[in-house]
Each structure stands twice: as structure tokens, then as C-alpha cells.
Amino acid sequence: MDHFKELSDIIEAKKEEFFDLSDKIWGFAESRFQEFESSKLDAAYLESQGFKVKLGVADEDTALVAEYGSGKPVIGFLGEYDALSGLSQQADVAEHVPIQAGCDGHGCGHNLLGTADLAAAVAVKELIEQGKLKGTVRFYGCPAEENAAGKSFMVRAGLFDDCDICLTWHPGWMNQVNGNGSLANIRVFYTFHGLSSHAAGAPHLGRSALDAVELMDVGVNYMREHMIDEARIHYAIINTGGTAPNVVQSEAQVLYAIRAPRVGQVMELFDRVSDCARGAALMTGTRVDIKQVSACYDCIGNDVIAGRFMENMDKLLPIDYTEEELAYAKKFQGAITELDRASLKNAAKRIAGKDAAKLLEQPIWNFRVPGYAKSGGSTDVGNVSWVVPTAQFGIATLAAGTPGHAWQVVAQGKGSVAKKGMLTAAKLLAVTAFDFFTDEKLVQAAKDELAQRLEGETVPDALPRDLKPMIW
Ligand SMILES: [Zn+2]
Ligand SMILES: [Zn+2]
């Protein structure tokens, strides 16, 4: 039997189980390093399917590795299940109605992401069990993709050292294969310590930590003129030192996210940002503690894997949507801002040229967008891509134009459009894994390409050696 049909049939036969997992994880909505229920659920399911499961790896209680089979090749799927802070939202409602205000929600669709990777692993496992494939299939349950780069700790712990190929995907509103280049990204806390005093009675006895934060931010904002265009630096003042203007603030803290195309460039910028912090401390007579808490590397693309994704995606698309599903997507298109609409129009022009107006009539973009997707964000899939040939793709699970990291993503995360996307992603992951299980030369070509792209560069040492995964 054709392996497309065989793998698709396995996934279809178990689809209700996968929907149940995805919906439950959507409901748990657990953010970074708190994915206790989500990881337990995946671990229990994989165990029930005959996988050997280790939950709690790489100093991360909510990370898991599940494998089936033996020997080479070892092919891994990268699952995620973390939610985003403050994005609680009711399902299927096209207006912002939180289930519980201030609580978390699946604003990046990782309930679908992780479940499709798990489904692909289960489908491949069935073929190994039937003796139709030889090798090891592995599911990595990776926590804290958002904000803390959970995979970076798994890479550091050596969990990918014997892996030959890694595959994954991301939900979105375009069907497209990713190329090179998410941005490398590190996060750093700068905590200033000063001296408190009466701001009017004894200002000369105070040393303001808040002044230091402000001066540091000003310094960094001037620095922007003198850094590469592609770099991005963001900050959030986490602690202003209190709410009383008549007390000199003795403690203040700012969290920086520093991004650039390559991790080496990020480390250079990190030094310069830290110089701004040290300069601000000197100016204000305060002291600064610098604590880096994460390191996301840039993604090294892989044309060998990406080529297989493209060819296989073309065989799996288009997805068969019902009139109700198209109407559902249209309803959500009515809930985006004018800015998002303008961005959607730009995307349509870029992709369809003079046929842009026709494309904009389609509430779900049901075709493969040619070429490579380029991400302006960051992902810890990058860390894996430095040690294992890795590639990823996007499959539409959302109405075209839906903004990322927004309540609209949460709202659509349990719908049938999302679920059809999830199953398509699972099939694409499984059939592509099949290509590598059955062709040693293809595995070698992907490895050769990674070596070529690295040009002898070693894996960057951007994660502080003594840093443990932490909730912050
Ligand atoms: Zn995200
Ligand atoms: Zn994501």
C-alpha cells in the first residue's frame, strides 16, 4: 500500500484521540515550565501506545522524551504544549471574551503543534511495529518554547546528540515551508540596587535604581542607530521601585530581549547593552546585577528536508473545507484590526500579484505558498537545528490574516479548521519521516548540508553553563 495512504489512515483512525488530547491541552493552558498536566497527558498517551517514555529530563519537570524502535536512523518530532500569559479566551467566539481575565491561553496554537507531532510519532511507530520501517522514532515534548527556550536545556543535556533528523511545524494561516533564519534571541534581567531616602527631605542621601533603569534604556535607545538593521531590542520594566514618587527607589528591574539574525551577533549586542547598564549604574551610584535567563539560537535551514516537505505538502493539499468552516473563518476575519487587514492585503499582493483581490476573497488560504517562509520571530527550534538537521513548515489552522499571539488564535484553537490543519500537519510530518527512514542517502545529504551551512562553526555557547530552567 502507498505509504501516504497507510500513514494517513492510521492518523485518521485515531483522530478522535488526537482531538481529545489537543482540546484538553488547550483547556489546561499552561505556560512556561508549568505544563504539568499537558506533559503528563502526552506521556500517558504515548506510554499507552507502547512508547518508552521519560518525563522530567534536562532539569525540566515538564520535558519528555518518548521513543519506539531501535537502531538507526533516529528521527525526532519536536512537540510543544506551552500557552501564553494573559491570553485566556473562549473558544469559537469572534470577540475578545476571556474565560478568566488575566489567565493564560493557547495564543500560539501549541495545543495543535504538540499533538500533530505526537500523532506523527504514533503513525510512524505503527509502521515500525509492523516491521515496515526500521529505526527509532522519537517524540520530544518540549516545554517553555515561549519566553524561556525550553529546548535549549534539552540540547545542552545532549538529548539530541544521537538524533539524525528533526521535523516539526507551526500552526498559522499559511501553508508554507520555513527556510533559514528565525532570529536568535536572549533574555536578560538587569536589576539595579540603590539607596532609598526621602525624595524631598534628604534627596542627596538617595541613589535611584529607577533613574538607572531609565538611563540604561536611553543609552540602549541611542545605541539603536549604531547596530545592524536586522537586530531587534525590546524591554519591559518589571519593577519600577514602587508607586511613591516621594521615595527614592532603591530597587528597579528591567527585562531585555535582544535579537539578531545570528546568535554570535546577539552575544555582541548583549555586551553592549550590558555596558549601557554598567554605565547607568556608574552615573547613578547604584549597582547592577545582570542575569541572562534564556538563549534561543537562529534556525539553520535545511533544503534537503524542506524539499521533501514541499513535495509532500503538494500531495496533501488542498484541505477539504465545508461551507460552515469557510463561514467560521470569515467570521474571524471580521475580528481583525485595520492594521492586520493592511498586512493581509500586503501578503496577498506579495503572493498573488495582480490576482490579490481574488485571493483576499478566500477566508482560508488553501494552497502551498511557494518559496520559503521567513520568520521575524524567534524559536528554540533553532537550538536543535545547530546539532541535528531540522526543518519546519506552517499549515493553515486559522482564518487568513489572524494576528499571532492574540486572543483570536486561542478562540480558533478548538475549531474544526484548526483540527483539519493539525491532521494535515501530522500526515506531512509522518510521510516526510518515512522518506528519511527509507533512504539512508537522504539522511546523509541533510547532514552534509548542515555541516556545509555551519562552515566549521561550532555550536554557540550562549546559554550560561550554570543556568537552570526557571520560572520567572
Ligand atoms: Zn509563539
Ligand atoms: Zn509558537
Short mmCIF file of C-alpha atoms and ligand atoms in Angstrom, two decimals:
data_model
loop_
_atom_site.label_atom_id
_atom_site.label_comp_id
_atom_site.label_asym_id
_atom_site.label_seq_id
_atom_site.Cartn_x
_atom_site.Cartn_y
_atom_site.Cartn_z
CA MET A 1 0.00 0.00 0.00
CA ASP A 2 1.08 3.56 -0.68
CA HIS A 3 2.73 4.93 2.47
CA PHE A 4 0.78 8.21 2.16
CA LYS A 5 -2.43 6.27 2.45
CA GLU A 6 -1.11 3.95 5.12
CA LEU A 7 0.12 6.73 7.42
CA SER A 8 -2.91 8.91 6.73
CA ASP A 9 -5.23 6.03 7.57
CA ILE A 10 -3.51 5.44 10.90
CA ILE A 11 -3.83 9.13 11.78
CA GLU A 12 -7.46 9.29 10.66
CA ALA A 13 -8.33 6.16 12.63
CA LYS A 14 -7.07 7.74 15.84
CA LYS A 15 -8.15 11.29 15.10
CA GLU A 16 -10.71 11.49 17.92
CA GLU A 17 -7.95 10.61 20.40
CA PHE A 18 -5.73 13.36 18.97
CA PHE A 19 -8.58 15.89 19.04
CA ASP A 20 -9.18 14.99 22.66
CA LEU A 21 -5.50 15.50 23.56
CA SER A 22 -5.37 18.84 21.74
CA ASP A 23 -8.61 20.10 23.31
CA LYS A 24 -7.51 19.07 26.80
CA ILE A 25 -4.13 20.80 26.39
CA TRP A 26 -5.99 23.88 25.11
CA GLY A 27 -8.04 23.73 28.30
CA PHE A 28 -5.03 23.30 30.61
CA ALA A 29 -3.43 26.40 29.02
CA GLU A 30 -0.22 26.00 31.00
CA SER A 31 2.59 28.49 30.45
CA ARG A 32 6.34 28.06 30.55
CA PHE A 33 7.63 25.26 32.77
CA GLN A 34 4.20 24.80 34.31
CA GLU A 35 2.93 22.34 31.68
CA PHE A 36 2.43 19.64 34.31
CA GLU A 37 -0.96 18.37 33.16
CA SER A 38 -0.16 18.72 29.45
CA SER A 39 3.12 16.81 29.64
CA LYS A 40 1.57 14.12 31.86
CA LEU A 41 -1.28 13.68 29.39
CA ASP A 42 1.08 13.27 26.41
CA ALA A 43 3.36 10.97 28.40
CA ALA A 44 0.46 8.72 29.46
CA TYR A 45 -0.91 8.55 25.91
CA LEU A 46 2.47 7.71 24.40
CA GLU A 47 3.00 5.04 27.04
CA SER A 48 -0.38 3.55 26.17
CA GLN A 49 0.82 3.38 22.55
CA GLY A 50 3.89 1.35 23.51
CA PHE A 51 6.49 4.14 23.64
CA LYS A 52 9.26 4.13 26.23
CA VAL A 53 8.70 7.46 27.98
CA LYS A 54 10.90 9.60 30.22
CA LEU A 55 9.07 12.55 31.75
CA GLY A 56 11.25 15.09 33.52
CA VAL A 57 14.51 15.41 31.56
CA ALA A 58 17.23 18.07 31.22
CA ASP A 59 16.32 19.59 34.63
CA GLU A 60 12.87 20.33 33.24
CA ASP A 61 9.99 18.63 35.06
CA THR A 62 7.68 19.11 32.09
CA ALA A 63 10.02 17.96 29.29
CA LEU A 64 9.70 14.45 27.96
CA VAL A 65 11.33 12.08 25.53
CA ALA A 66 9.34 9.14 24.19
CA GLU A 67 10.75 6.61 21.78
CA TYR A 68 9.90 3.45 19.96
CA GLY A 69 12.03 1.08 17.95
CA SER A 70 15.78 0.63 17.89
CA GLY A 71 18.83 1.48 15.89
CA LYS A 72 19.32 3.97 13.09
CA PRO A 73 18.03 6.25 11.81
CA VAL A 74 16.73 8.13 14.84
CA ILE A 75 14.06 10.55 13.67
CA GLY A 76 12.58 13.05 16.09
CA PHE A 77 9.44 15.15 16.18
CA LEU A 78 9.54 18.35 18.25
CA GLY A 79 6.30 18.79 20.19
CA GLU A 80 5.38 21.85 22.25
CA TYR A 81 2.49 22.44 24.66
CA ASP A 82 3.04 25.75 26.41
CA ALA A 83 0.46 28.55 26.46
CA LEU A 84 0.90 32.32 26.66
CA SER A 85 0.36 34.63 29.61
CA GLY A 86 -2.85 36.61 29.86
CA LEU A 87 -4.49 35.26 26.71
CA SER A 88 -7.47 33.48 28.21
CA GLN A 89 -10.29 33.39 25.65
CA GLN A 90 -13.47 31.43 24.99
CA ALA A 91 -13.40 29.01 22.08
CA ASP A 92 -15.16 29.82 18.79
CA VAL A 93 -16.22 33.32 19.89
CA ALA A 94 -15.16 36.05 17.46
CA GLU A 95 -14.84 38.74 20.09
CA HIS A 96 -12.49 39.09 23.00
CA VAL A 97 -14.19 37.25 25.88
CA PRO A 98 -11.74 35.71 28.37
CA ILE A 99 -12.74 32.54 30.21
CA GLN A 100 -10.99 34.08 33.18
CA ALA A 101 -9.43 37.50 32.85
CA GLY A 102 -5.66 37.52 33.35
CA CYS A 103 -5.31 33.75 32.89
CA ASP A 104 -3.30 32.06 30.18
CA GLY A 105 -4.38 30.79 26.77
CA HIS A 106 -3.04 28.95 23.72
CA GLY A 107 -2.26 32.07 21.72
CA CYS A 108 0.39 30.33 19.60
CA GLY A 109 -1.57 27.13 18.89
CA HIS A 110 0.87 24.83 20.67
CA ASN A 111 -2.00 22.51 21.65
CA LEU A 112 -2.22 21.71 17.92
CA LEU A 113 1.53 21.84 17.33
CA GLY A 114 2.44 19.29 20.01
CA THR A 115 -0.45 16.99 19.21
CA ALA A 116 0.34 16.81 15.46
CA ASP A 117 3.96 15.92 16.26
CA LEU A 118 2.74 13.27 18.69
CA ALA A 119 0.28 11.91 16.10
CA ALA A 120 3.06 11.66 13.51
CA ALA A 121 5.23 9.76 16.00
CA VAL A 122 2.38 7.35 16.71
CA ALA A 123 1.74 6.74 12.99
CA VAL A 124 5.43 6.06 12.29
CA LYS A 125 5.59 3.79 15.32
CA GLU A 126 2.80 1.63 13.89
CA LEU A 127 4.86 1.02 10.74
CA ILE A 128 7.93 0.14 12.82
CA GLU A 129 5.78 -2.22 14.87
CA GLN A 130 4.51 -3.87 11.68
CA GLY A 131 8.10 -4.33 10.51
CA LYS A 132 7.64 -1.95 7.58
CA LEU A 133 10.18 0.59 8.85
CA LYS A 134 13.48 0.12 10.64
CA GLY A 135 14.93 2.55 13.15
CA THR A 136 13.85 4.68 16.09
CA VAL A 137 11.07 7.23 16.22
CA ARG A 138 11.26 9.80 18.98
CA PHE A 139 8.85 12.41 20.29
CA TYR A 140 10.38 15.30 22.19
CA GLY A 141 7.90 17.03 24.47
CA CYS A 142 9.48 20.45 24.72
CA PRO A 143 8.27 22.89 27.38
CA ALA A 144 8.51 26.66 27.53
CA GLU A 145 9.08 27.46 23.87
CA GLU A 146 7.67 30.88 24.61
CA ASN A 147 9.98 33.13 26.59
CA ALA A 148 12.33 30.54 28.07
CA ALA A 149 13.62 28.37 25.19
CA GLY A 150 12.99 25.02 26.87
CA LYS A 151 14.71 23.15 24.03
CA SER A 152 17.98 24.93 24.76
CA PHE A 153 18.31 22.97 28.00
CA MET A 154 17.41 19.72 26.24
CA VAL A 155 20.10 20.38 23.63
CA ARG A 156 22.63 21.21 26.36
CA ALA A 157 21.76 17.93 28.14
CA GLY A 158 22.71 16.03 24.97
CA LEU A 159 19.22 14.69 24.28
CA PHE A 160 19.64 15.33 20.56
CA ASP A 161 23.19 14.03 20.18
CA ASP A 162 22.19 10.71 18.59
CA CYS A 163 19.28 12.09 16.59
CA ASP A 164 19.64 12.07 12.79
CA ILE A 165 16.75 14.25 11.61
CA CYS A 166 14.26 16.50 13.42
CA LEU A 167 10.95 17.57 11.98
CA THR A 168 8.29 19.96 13.18
CA TRP A 169 5.70 22.53 12.11
CA HIS A 170 3.81 25.55 13.37
CA PRO A 171 0.13 26.47 13.13
CA GLY A 172 -0.67 29.72 11.33
CA TRP A 173 -2.64 30.89 8.32
CA MET A 174 -0.31 29.94 5.51
CA ASN A 175 0.77 26.58 4.20
CA GLN A 176 4.43 27.16 3.61
CA VAL A 177 7.78 25.57 4.33
CA ASN A 178 10.22 27.51 6.51
CA GLY A 179 13.68 28.35 5.30
CA ASN A 180 16.66 29.72 7.09
CA GLY A 181 16.55 32.30 9.68
CA SER A 182 14.40 32.85 12.70
CA LEU A 183 16.13 35.43 14.86
CA ALA A 184 18.45 34.39 17.66
CA ASN A 185 17.22 35.82 20.92
CA ILE A 186 18.40 36.07 24.50
CA ARG A 187 16.64 37.44 27.57
CA VAL A 188 18.43 39.23 30.35
CA PHE A 189 17.30 40.72 33.65
CA TYR A 190 19.07 43.89 34.75
CA THR A 191 18.42 44.57 38.43
CA PHE A 192 19.62 47.85 39.91
CA HIS A 193 20.23 48.37 43.62
CA GLY A 194 20.37 51.91 45.02
CA LEU A 195 19.61 53.66 48.30
CA SER A 196 16.21 54.76 49.47
CA SER A 197 15.64 58.18 51.03
CA HIS A 198 13.03 60.92 51.47
CA ALA A 199 12.85 62.40 47.99
CA ALA A 200 12.34 65.95 49.30
CA GLY A 201 13.83 65.85 52.81
CA ALA A 202 17.07 64.04 52.01
CA PRO A 203 17.41 63.55 48.23
CA HIS A 204 21.20 63.76 48.49
CA LEU A 205 21.20 60.58 50.56
CA GLY A 206 19.30 58.58 47.92
CA ARG A 207 20.61 56.72 44.91
CA SER A 208 17.80 55.92 42.50
CA ALA A 209 17.60 52.49 40.91
CA LEU A 210 14.73 53.75 38.74
CA ASP A 211 16.96 56.53 37.39
CA ALA A 212 19.45 53.84 36.46
CA VAL A 213 16.82 51.83 34.55
CA GLU A 214 15.72 54.94 32.68
CA LEU A 215 19.28 55.96 31.81
CA MET A 216 20.11 52.44 30.68
CA ASP A 217 17.05 52.43 28.39
CA VAL A 218 18.01 55.84 26.98
CA GLY A 219 21.52 54.55 26.34
CA VAL A 220 20.22 51.49 24.52
CA ASN A 221 17.79 53.59 22.51
CA TYR A 222 20.71 55.74 21.29
CA MET A 223 22.63 52.57 20.54
CA ARG A 224 19.97 51.53 18.02
CA GLU A 225 21.42 53.92 15.45
CA HIS A 226 24.68 52.03 15.60
CA MET A 227 23.63 48.44 15.27
CA ILE A 228 22.73 46.22 12.33
CA ASP A 229 19.31 46.88 10.79
CA GLU A 230 18.08 43.34 11.40
CA ALA A 231 18.67 43.48 15.16
CA ARG A 232 15.72 43.98 17.50
CA ILE A 233 15.95 45.06 21.12
CA HIS A 234 12.89 45.20 23.38
CA TYR A 235 12.49 45.83 27.09
CA ALA A 236 9.87 45.69 29.80
CA ILE A 237 10.32 47.47 33.13
CA ILE A 238 9.38 44.72 35.55
CA ASN A 239 9.91 46.65 38.78
CA THR A 240 9.76 50.43 38.92
CA GLY A 241 10.72 50.50 42.59
CA GLY A 242 7.30 51.31 43.92
CA THR A 243 4.42 53.67 43.40
CA ALA A 244 5.53 56.56 45.63
CA PRO A 245 7.29 59.41 43.80
CA ASN A 246 8.38 60.89 47.13
CA VAL A 247 10.54 57.87 47.96
CA VAL A 248 13.84 57.41 46.13
CA GLN A 249 13.54 53.97 44.55
CA SER A 250 16.16 51.62 45.90
CA GLU A 251 15.37 48.64 43.62
CA ALA A 252 14.34 48.52 39.99
CA GLN A 253 14.45 45.88 37.29
CA VAL A 254 14.20 45.77 33.53
CA LEU A 255 13.96 42.67 31.32
CA TYR A 256 15.62 42.85 27.91
CA ALA A 257 15.06 40.69 24.83
CA ILE A 258 17.92 41.03 22.37
CA ARG A 259 17.51 39.60 18.87
CA ALA A 260 19.62 39.39 15.73
CA PRO A 261 19.93 37.04 12.75
CA ARG A 262 22.84 35.09 14.24
CA VAL A 263 23.45 34.09 17.82
CA GLY A 264 27.01 35.49 17.66
CA GLN A 265 25.58 38.90 16.77
CA VAL A 266 23.21 38.67 19.73
CA MET A 267 26.10 37.98 22.09
CA GLU A 268 27.94 41.07 20.80
CA LEU A 269 24.85 43.22 21.32
CA PHE A 270 24.38 41.70 24.77
CA ASP A 271 27.84 43.01 25.76
CA ARG A 272 26.96 46.48 24.52
CA VAL A 273 23.57 46.52 26.27
CA SER A 274 25.31 45.40 29.45
CA ASP A 275 27.78 48.29 29.02
CA CYS A 276 24.78 50.65 28.95
CA ALA A 277 23.60 49.07 32.20
CA ARG A 278 27.02 49.38 33.82
CA GLY A 279 27.28 52.99 32.60
CA ALA A 280 23.88 53.79 34.07
CA ALA A 281 24.90 52.25 37.39
CA LEU A 282 28.07 54.35 37.40
CA MET A 283 26.11 57.53 36.62
CA THR A 284 23.61 56.95 39.37
CA GLY A 285 25.84 55.47 42.05
CA THR A 286 23.87 52.24 42.00
CA ARG A 287 24.87 48.63 41.45
CA VAL A 288 23.59 46.34 38.73
CA ASP A 289 23.12 42.56 38.66
CA ILE A 290 22.98 41.02 35.20
CA LYS A 291 21.22 37.67 34.82
CA GLN A 292 20.71 36.04 31.45
CA VAL A 293 17.81 33.57 31.57
CA SER A 294 17.49 32.16 28.06
CA ALA A 295 19.22 31.71 24.74
CA CYS A 296 17.36 30.92 21.53
CA TYR A 297 19.62 30.27 18.54
CA ASP A 298 18.83 31.19 14.97
CA CYS A 299 17.42 28.40 12.80
CA ILE A 300 19.79 26.76 10.38
CA GLY A 301 17.56 25.81 7.47
CA ASN A 302 17.86 22.57 5.57
CA ASP A 303 16.90 22.45 1.90
CA VAL A 304 17.07 18.65 1.77
CA ILE A 305 14.33 18.29 4.38
CA ALA A 306 12.47 21.38 3.20
CA GLY A 307 12.39 19.97 -0.34
CA ARG A 308 10.72 16.81 0.93
CA PHE A 309 8.22 18.90 2.88
CA MET A 310 7.31 20.90 -0.23
CA GLU A 311 6.80 17.87 -2.42
CA ASN A 312 4.77 16.06 0.22
CA MET A 313 2.73 19.15 1.10
CA ASP A 314 1.67 19.44 -2.52
CA LYS A 315 0.27 15.92 -2.33
CA LEU A 316 -1.71 16.62 0.87
CA LEU A 317 -3.23 19.95 -0.15
CA PRO A 318 -5.81 21.32 -0.62
CA ILE A 319 -7.74 20.59 2.55
CA ASP A 320 -11.42 19.87 2.12
CA TYR A 321 -13.33 22.60 3.99
CA THR A 322 -17.09 22.73 4.41
CA GLU A 323 -19.19 25.86 3.82
CA GLU A 324 -19.62 26.17 7.61
CA GLU A 325 -15.87 26.13 8.09
CA LEU A 326 -15.35 28.84 5.49
CA ALA A 327 -18.08 30.91 7.15
CA TYR A 328 -16.41 30.35 10.54
CA ALA A 329 -13.12 31.66 9.16
CA LYS A 330 -14.88 34.63 7.58
CA LYS A 331 -16.41 35.48 10.95
CA PHE A 332 -12.92 35.63 12.45
CA GLN A 333 -11.65 37.75 9.58
CA GLY A 334 -14.23 40.28 10.73
CA ALA A 335 -12.48 40.45 14.09
CA ILE A 336 -9.06 41.72 12.99
CA THR A 337 -7.81 45.29 13.18
CA GLU A 338 -7.35 47.62 10.21
CA LEU A 339 -3.58 47.24 10.60
CA ASP A 340 -3.88 43.44 10.42
CA ARG A 341 -6.11 43.82 7.37
CA ALA A 342 -3.50 46.00 5.68
CA SER A 343 -0.86 43.41 6.44
CA LEU A 344 -3.10 40.67 4.99
CA LYS A 345 -3.51 42.74 1.80
CA ASN A 346 0.26 43.14 1.53
CA ALA A 347 0.72 39.39 1.90
CA ALA A 348 -1.89 38.77 -0.81
CA LYS A 349 -0.13 41.21 -3.14
CA ARG A 350 3.23 39.62 -2.47
CA ILE A 351 1.91 36.12 -3.14
CA ALA A 352 -0.73 36.59 -5.83
CA GLY A 353 0.33 39.82 -7.57
CA LYS A 354 -2.49 41.05 -9.78
CA ASP A 355 -4.77 38.27 -8.51
CA ALA A 356 -4.52 39.58 -4.94
CA ALA A 357 -8.19 40.64 -4.82
CA LYS A 358 -9.28 37.11 -5.71
CA LEU A 359 -7.04 35.62 -3.04
CA LEU A 360 -8.45 38.02 -0.45
CA GLU A 361 -11.91 36.58 -1.06
CA GLN A 362 -10.70 33.25 0.37
CA PRO A 363 -11.08 33.18 4.16
CA ILE A 364 -8.63 30.27 4.43
CA TRP A 365 -5.60 30.13 2.15
CA ASN A 366 -5.81 26.57 0.99
CA PHE A 367 -2.66 26.11 -1.10
CA ARG A 368 1.07 25.92 -0.63
CA VAL A 369 2.66 29.32 -0.73
CA PRO A 370 5.72 28.92 -2.97
CA GLY A 371 9.20 29.53 -1.68
CA TYR A 372 10.24 29.76 1.92
CA ALA A 373 8.50 31.45 4.84
CA LYS A 374 10.70 33.87 6.69
CA SER A 375 10.07 34.38 10.35
CA GLY A 376 10.56 37.70 12.07
CA GLY A 377 10.37 35.99 15.43
CA SER A 378 12.49 33.53 17.33
CA THR A 379 12.12 29.88 18.24
CA ASP A 380 14.16 27.40 20.23
CA VAL A 381 13.79 25.01 17.29
CA GLY A 382 16.89 27.00 16.28
CA ASN A 383 18.91 25.44 19.11
CA VAL A 384 18.08 21.96 17.80
CA SER A 385 18.89 22.98 14.22
CA TRP A 386 22.53 23.61 15.16
CA VAL A 387 23.04 19.98 16.22
CA VAL A 388 20.56 17.98 14.08
CA PRO A 389 19.40 18.66 10.50
CA THR A 390 16.00 20.20 11.22
CA ALA A 391 13.20 21.78 9.23
CA GLN A 392 9.69 23.03 9.84
CA PHE A 393 6.65 24.17 7.94
CA GLY A 394 3.44 26.06 8.56
CA ILE A 395 -0.06 24.71 7.96
CA ALA A 396 -3.18 26.84 8.00
CA THR A 397 -5.21 26.36 11.15
CA LEU A 398 -6.54 29.93 11.23
CA ALA A 399 -8.50 32.39 9.15
CA ALA A 400 -6.19 34.31 6.81
CA GLY A 401 -4.95 37.47 8.48
CA THR A 402 -5.32 36.27 12.08
CA PRO A 403 -2.66 38.07 14.15
CA GLY A 404 -0.16 35.94 16.07
CA HIS A 405 -0.06 35.71 19.87
CA ALA A 406 -3.57 37.07 20.08
CA TRP A 407 -6.94 36.06 21.56
CA GLN A 408 -8.15 35.19 18.02
CA VAL A 409 -5.65 32.31 17.90
CA VAL A 410 -6.95 30.96 21.20
CA ALA A 411 -10.55 31.29 20.03
CA GLN A 412 -9.91 29.25 16.86
CA GLY A 413 -7.73 26.63 18.60
CA LYS A 414 -10.50 24.06 19.11
CA GLY A 415 -12.41 24.55 15.87
CA SER A 416 -12.65 22.07 13.01
CA VAL A 417 -10.49 24.25 10.71
CA ALA A 418 -7.71 24.01 13.30
CA LYS A 419 -8.20 20.28 13.64
CA LYS A 420 -8.10 19.65 9.91
CA GLY A 421 -4.87 21.64 9.81
CA MET A 422 -3.49 19.63 12.70
CA LEU A 423 -4.22 16.30 11.00
CA THR A 424 -2.70 17.53 7.73
CA ALA A 425 0.43 18.60 9.62
CA ALA A 426 0.61 15.19 11.32
CA LYS A 427 0.39 13.42 7.96
CA LEU A 428 3.01 15.66 6.40
CA LEU A 429 5.39 15.05 9.30
CA ALA A 430 4.80 11.30 9.15
CA VAL A 431 5.24 10.88 5.39
CA THR A 432 8.35 13.04 5.42
CA ALA A 433 9.81 10.98 8.24
CA PHE A 434 9.05 7.92 6.09
CA ASP A 435 11.23 9.38 3.30
CA PHE A 436 14.17 9.59 5.70
CA PHE A 437 13.54 6.20 7.31
CA THR A 438 13.73 4.56 3.91
CA ASP A 439 16.60 6.46 2.31
CA GLU A 440 19.96 6.49 4.05
CA LYS A 441 21.41 8.76 1.37
CA LEU A 442 18.77 11.38 2.04
CA VAL A 443 19.70 11.39 5.73
CA GLN A 444 23.35 11.81 4.79
CA ALA A 445 22.54 14.62 2.36
CA ALA A 446 20.67 16.51 5.11
CA LYS A 447 23.66 16.03 7.44
CA ASP A 448 26.12 17.17 4.78
CA GLU A 449 24.04 20.27 4.21
CA LEU A 450 24.06 21.15 7.90
CA ALA A 451 27.84 20.72 8.02
CA GLN A 452 28.19 22.94 4.95
CA ARG A 453 25.96 25.64 6.34
CA LEU A 454 27.89 25.70 9.62
CA GLU A 455 31.20 26.02 7.73
CA GLY A 456 33.08 24.58 10.67
CA GLU A 457 31.38 26.88 13.18
CA THR A 458 30.80 25.07 16.47
CA VAL A 459 27.57 25.15 18.43
CA PRO A 460 27.46 28.51 20.22
CA ASP A 461 27.90 28.60 23.95
CA ALA A 462 25.27 31.26 24.56
CA LEU A 463 23.41 29.58 27.40
CA PRO A 464 25.14 30.25 30.75
CA ARG A 465 26.61 26.93 31.94
CA ASP A 466 25.16 27.18 35.46
CA LEU A 467 21.73 28.36 34.37
CA LYS A 468 18.88 26.05 35.35
CA PRO A 469 15.45 26.26 33.73
CA MET A 470 13.44 28.66 35.82
CA ILE A 471 10.03 30.25 36.01
CA TRP A 472 10.40 34.00 36.09
ZN ZN B 1 4.64 31.96 19.90
ZN ZN B 2 4.65 29.08 18.71
#
